CSV table of C-alpha atoms and ligand atoms in Angstrom, one decimal:
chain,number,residue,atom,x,y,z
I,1,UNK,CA,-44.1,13.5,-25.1
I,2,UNK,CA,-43.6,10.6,-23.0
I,3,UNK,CA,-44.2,11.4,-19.3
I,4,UNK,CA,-43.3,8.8,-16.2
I,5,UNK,CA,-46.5,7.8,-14.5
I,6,UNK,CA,-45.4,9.3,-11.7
I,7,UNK,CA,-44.4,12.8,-13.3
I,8,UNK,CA,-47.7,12.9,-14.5
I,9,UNK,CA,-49.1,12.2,-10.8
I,10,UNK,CA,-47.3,15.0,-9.7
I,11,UNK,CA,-48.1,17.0,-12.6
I,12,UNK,CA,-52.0,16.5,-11.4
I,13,UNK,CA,-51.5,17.4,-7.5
I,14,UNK,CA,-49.4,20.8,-8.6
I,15,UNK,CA,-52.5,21.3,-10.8
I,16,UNK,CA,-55.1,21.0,-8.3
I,17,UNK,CA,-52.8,22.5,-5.8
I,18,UNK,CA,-52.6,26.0,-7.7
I,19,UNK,CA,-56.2,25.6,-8.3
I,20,UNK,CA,-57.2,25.4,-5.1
I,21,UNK,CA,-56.3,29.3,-4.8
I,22,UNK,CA,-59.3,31.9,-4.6
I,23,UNK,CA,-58.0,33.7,-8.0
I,24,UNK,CA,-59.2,30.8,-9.7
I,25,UNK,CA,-62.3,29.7,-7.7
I,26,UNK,CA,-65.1,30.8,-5.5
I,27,UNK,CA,-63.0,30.9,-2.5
I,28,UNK,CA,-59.6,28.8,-1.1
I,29,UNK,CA,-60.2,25.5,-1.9
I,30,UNK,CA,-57.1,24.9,1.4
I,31,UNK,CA,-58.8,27.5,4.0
I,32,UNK,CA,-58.5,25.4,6.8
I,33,UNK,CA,-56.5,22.4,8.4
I,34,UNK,CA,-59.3,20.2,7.5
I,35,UNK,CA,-59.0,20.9,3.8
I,36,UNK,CA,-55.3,20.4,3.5
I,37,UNK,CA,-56.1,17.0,5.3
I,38,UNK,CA,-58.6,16.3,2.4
I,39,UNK,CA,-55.9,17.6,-0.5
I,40,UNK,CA,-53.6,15.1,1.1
I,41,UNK,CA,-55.5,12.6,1.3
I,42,UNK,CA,-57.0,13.1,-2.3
I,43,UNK,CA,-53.5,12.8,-3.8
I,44,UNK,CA,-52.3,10.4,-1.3
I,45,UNK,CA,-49.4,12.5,-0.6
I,46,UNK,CA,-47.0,10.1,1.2
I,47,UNK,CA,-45.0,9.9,4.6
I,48,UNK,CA,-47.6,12.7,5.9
I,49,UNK,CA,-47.9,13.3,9.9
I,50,UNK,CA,-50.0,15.2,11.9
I,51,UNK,CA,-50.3,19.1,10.1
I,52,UNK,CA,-50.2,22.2,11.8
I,53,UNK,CA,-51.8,25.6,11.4
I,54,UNK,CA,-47.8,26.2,10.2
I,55,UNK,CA,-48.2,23.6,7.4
I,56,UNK,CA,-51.2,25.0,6.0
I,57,UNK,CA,-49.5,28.6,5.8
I,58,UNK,CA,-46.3,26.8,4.7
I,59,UNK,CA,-48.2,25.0,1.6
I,60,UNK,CA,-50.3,28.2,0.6
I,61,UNK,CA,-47.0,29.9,0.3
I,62,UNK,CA,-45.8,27.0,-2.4
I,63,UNK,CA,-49.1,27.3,-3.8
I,64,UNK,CA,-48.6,31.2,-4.7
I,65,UNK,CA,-44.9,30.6,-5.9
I,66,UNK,CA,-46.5,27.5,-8.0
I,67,UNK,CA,-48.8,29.9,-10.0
I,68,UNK,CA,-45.8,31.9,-10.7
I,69,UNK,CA,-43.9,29.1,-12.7
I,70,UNK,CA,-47.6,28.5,-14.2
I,71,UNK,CA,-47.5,32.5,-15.0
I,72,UNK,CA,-44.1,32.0,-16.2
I,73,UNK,CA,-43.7,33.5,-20.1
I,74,UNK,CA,-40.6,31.6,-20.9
I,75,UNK,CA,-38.4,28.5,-19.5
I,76,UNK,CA,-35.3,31.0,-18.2
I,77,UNK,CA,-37.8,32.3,-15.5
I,78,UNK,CA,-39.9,28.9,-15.2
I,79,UNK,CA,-36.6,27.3,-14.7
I,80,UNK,CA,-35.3,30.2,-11.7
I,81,UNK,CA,-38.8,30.0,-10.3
I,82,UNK,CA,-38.6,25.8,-9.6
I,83,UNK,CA,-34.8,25.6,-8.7
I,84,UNK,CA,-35.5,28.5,-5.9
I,85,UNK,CA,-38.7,26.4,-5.2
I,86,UNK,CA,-36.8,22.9,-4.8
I,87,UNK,CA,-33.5,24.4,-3.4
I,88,UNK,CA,-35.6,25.7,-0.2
I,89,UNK,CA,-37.5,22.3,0.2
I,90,UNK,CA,-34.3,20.2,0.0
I,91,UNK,CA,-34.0,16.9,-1.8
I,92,UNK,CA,-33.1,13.9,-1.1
I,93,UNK,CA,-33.5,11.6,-4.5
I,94,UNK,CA,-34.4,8.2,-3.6
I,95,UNK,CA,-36.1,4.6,-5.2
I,96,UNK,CA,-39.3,3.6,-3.6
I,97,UNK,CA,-42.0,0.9,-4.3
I,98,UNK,CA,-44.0,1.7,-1.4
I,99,UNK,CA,-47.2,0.7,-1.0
I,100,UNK,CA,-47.6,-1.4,-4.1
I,101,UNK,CA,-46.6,1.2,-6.5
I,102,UNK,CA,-43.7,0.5,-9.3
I,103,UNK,CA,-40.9,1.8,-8.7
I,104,UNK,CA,-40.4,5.5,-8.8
I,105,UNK,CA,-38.2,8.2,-7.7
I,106,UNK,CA,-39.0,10.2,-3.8
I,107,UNK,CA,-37.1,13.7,-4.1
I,108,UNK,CA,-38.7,14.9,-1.0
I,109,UNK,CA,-36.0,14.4,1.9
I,110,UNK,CA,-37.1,11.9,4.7
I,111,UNK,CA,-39.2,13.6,7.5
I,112,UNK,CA,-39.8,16.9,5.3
I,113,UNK,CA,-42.7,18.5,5.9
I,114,UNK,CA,-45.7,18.5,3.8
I,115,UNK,CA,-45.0,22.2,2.0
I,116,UNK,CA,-41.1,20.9,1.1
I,117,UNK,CA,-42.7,17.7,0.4
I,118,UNK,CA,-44.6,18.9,-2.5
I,119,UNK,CA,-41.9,21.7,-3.3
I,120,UNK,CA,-39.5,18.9,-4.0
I,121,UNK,CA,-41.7,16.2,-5.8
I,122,UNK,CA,-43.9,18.7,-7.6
I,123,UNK,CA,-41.1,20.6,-8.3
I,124,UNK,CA,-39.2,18.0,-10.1
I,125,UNK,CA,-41.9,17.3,-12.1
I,126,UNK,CA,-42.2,20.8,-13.4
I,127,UNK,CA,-38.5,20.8,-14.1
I,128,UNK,CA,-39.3,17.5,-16.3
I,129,UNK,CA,-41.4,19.7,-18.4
I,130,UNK,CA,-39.0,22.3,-18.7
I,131,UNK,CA,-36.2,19.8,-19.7
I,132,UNK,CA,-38.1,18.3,-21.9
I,133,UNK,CA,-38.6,21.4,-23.9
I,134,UNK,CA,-42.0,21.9,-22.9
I,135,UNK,CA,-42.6,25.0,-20.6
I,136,UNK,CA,-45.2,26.3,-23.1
I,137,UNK,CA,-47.5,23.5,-21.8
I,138,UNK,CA,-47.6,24.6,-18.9
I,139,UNK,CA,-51.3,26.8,-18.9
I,140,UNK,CA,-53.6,28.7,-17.7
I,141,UNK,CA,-57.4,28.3,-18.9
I,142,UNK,CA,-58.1,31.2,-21.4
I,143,UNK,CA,-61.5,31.4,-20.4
I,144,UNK,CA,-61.5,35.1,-18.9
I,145,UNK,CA,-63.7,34.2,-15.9
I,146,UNK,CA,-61.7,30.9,-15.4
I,147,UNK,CA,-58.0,31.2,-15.4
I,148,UNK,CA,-57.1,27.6,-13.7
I,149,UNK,CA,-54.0,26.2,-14.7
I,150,UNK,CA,-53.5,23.3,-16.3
I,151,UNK,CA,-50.8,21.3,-18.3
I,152,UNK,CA,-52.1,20.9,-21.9
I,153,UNK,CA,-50.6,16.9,-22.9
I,154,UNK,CA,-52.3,17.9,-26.3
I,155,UNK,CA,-50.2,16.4,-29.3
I,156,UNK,CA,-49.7,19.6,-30.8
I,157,UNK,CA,-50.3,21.5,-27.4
I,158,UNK,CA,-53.0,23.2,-29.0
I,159,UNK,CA,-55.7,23.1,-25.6
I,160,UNK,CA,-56.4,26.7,-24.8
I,161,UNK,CA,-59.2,25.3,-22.4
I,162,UNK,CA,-59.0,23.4,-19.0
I,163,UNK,CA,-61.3,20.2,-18.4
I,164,UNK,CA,-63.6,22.0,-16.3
I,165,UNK,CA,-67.1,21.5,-17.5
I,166,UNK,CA,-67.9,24.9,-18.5
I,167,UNK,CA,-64.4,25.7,-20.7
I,168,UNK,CA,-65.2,21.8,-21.8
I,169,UNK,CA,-67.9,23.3,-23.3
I,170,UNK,CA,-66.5,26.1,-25.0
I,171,UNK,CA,-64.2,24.2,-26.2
I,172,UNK,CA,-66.4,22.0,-28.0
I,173,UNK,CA,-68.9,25.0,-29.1
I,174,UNK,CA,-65.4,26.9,-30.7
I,175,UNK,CA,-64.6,23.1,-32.4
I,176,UNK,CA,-68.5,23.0,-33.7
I,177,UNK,CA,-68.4,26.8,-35.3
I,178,UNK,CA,-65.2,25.9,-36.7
I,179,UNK,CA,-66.7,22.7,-38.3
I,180,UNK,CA,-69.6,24.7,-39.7
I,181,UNK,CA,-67.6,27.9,-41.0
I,182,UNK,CA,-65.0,25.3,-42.7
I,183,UNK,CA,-68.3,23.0,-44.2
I,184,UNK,CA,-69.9,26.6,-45.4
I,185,UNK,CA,-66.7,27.6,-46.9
G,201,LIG,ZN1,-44.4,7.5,-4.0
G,202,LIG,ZN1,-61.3,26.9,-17.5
């Protein structure tokens, strides 16, 4: 599957962003002002002003509504979940090469705020996946005390595991048994 670089940006920020929620970790990763500063910052989520107590409640809700479309079963309900996600933020499709970068496509409307900002880019980038035919790589970790989401790029989207060191691990211990079973056999 060939995925624009900057899909595949926004592919990672939606990631992270759902796995910044406390079901998946020891405790919101965005509890306060000065960690949705950090997540922006991290990504380097354009065109961003000064945020208010309103924007962090504003991008925990699109968090919650972006573990839905990760919780998704099948790309009917993926795709209702991300056109009521990106009708609410409002788009505005435009060319940019800011800041060095090649150029790639803005959906985000000029001024939005950071929430509809990454409801409309993140979004998109989701919808990518489902038009590509690819819903089912959209994840969560099987791992029973892990549960992050992730998108599995594998060629034959066989990752049941996210990259976190621990399900790493696992992964590689399951690959390792497999070996031996198969070499015993
Ligand atoms: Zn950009
Ligand atoms: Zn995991």
């Amino acid at each position: 599957m060939l995925i624009p670089h900057d899909t595949r940006r926004a592919l990672d920020v939606v990631v992270d962003l759902v796995n910044t929620a406390p079901e998946s970790d020891q405790g919101d990763r965005l509890a306060d002002l000065e960690a949705l500063y950090g997540f922006v910052r991290l990504h380097h989520v354009s065109d961003v002003g000064t945020l208010t107590e309103a924007d962090l409640r504003a991008v925990r809700d699109v968090r919650g509504r972006f573990a839905d479309v990760f919780a998704a079963l099948d790309p009917r309900t993926c795709a209702e979940l991300i056109n009521q996600l990106v009708a609410a933020a409002g788009t505005t499709p435009r060319l940019t090469d800011h800041d060095g970068f090649d150029w790639h496509v803005h959906y985000f409307a000029p001024g939005a705020s950071v929430a509809d900002h990454l409801a409309a880019d993140c979004g998109m980038a989701l919808a990518f996946i489902v038009v590509s035919g690819e819903q089912e790589r959209l994840r969560r970790c099987e791992a029973p005390d892990c549960r992050r989401a992730f998108v599995d790029l594998s060629r034959n989207r066989s990752r049941r595991y996210c990259d976190s060191r621990t399900c790493g691990n696992r992964l590689h211990v399951a690959a390792y048994r497999a070996r031996r079973k198969e070499a015993a056999g």
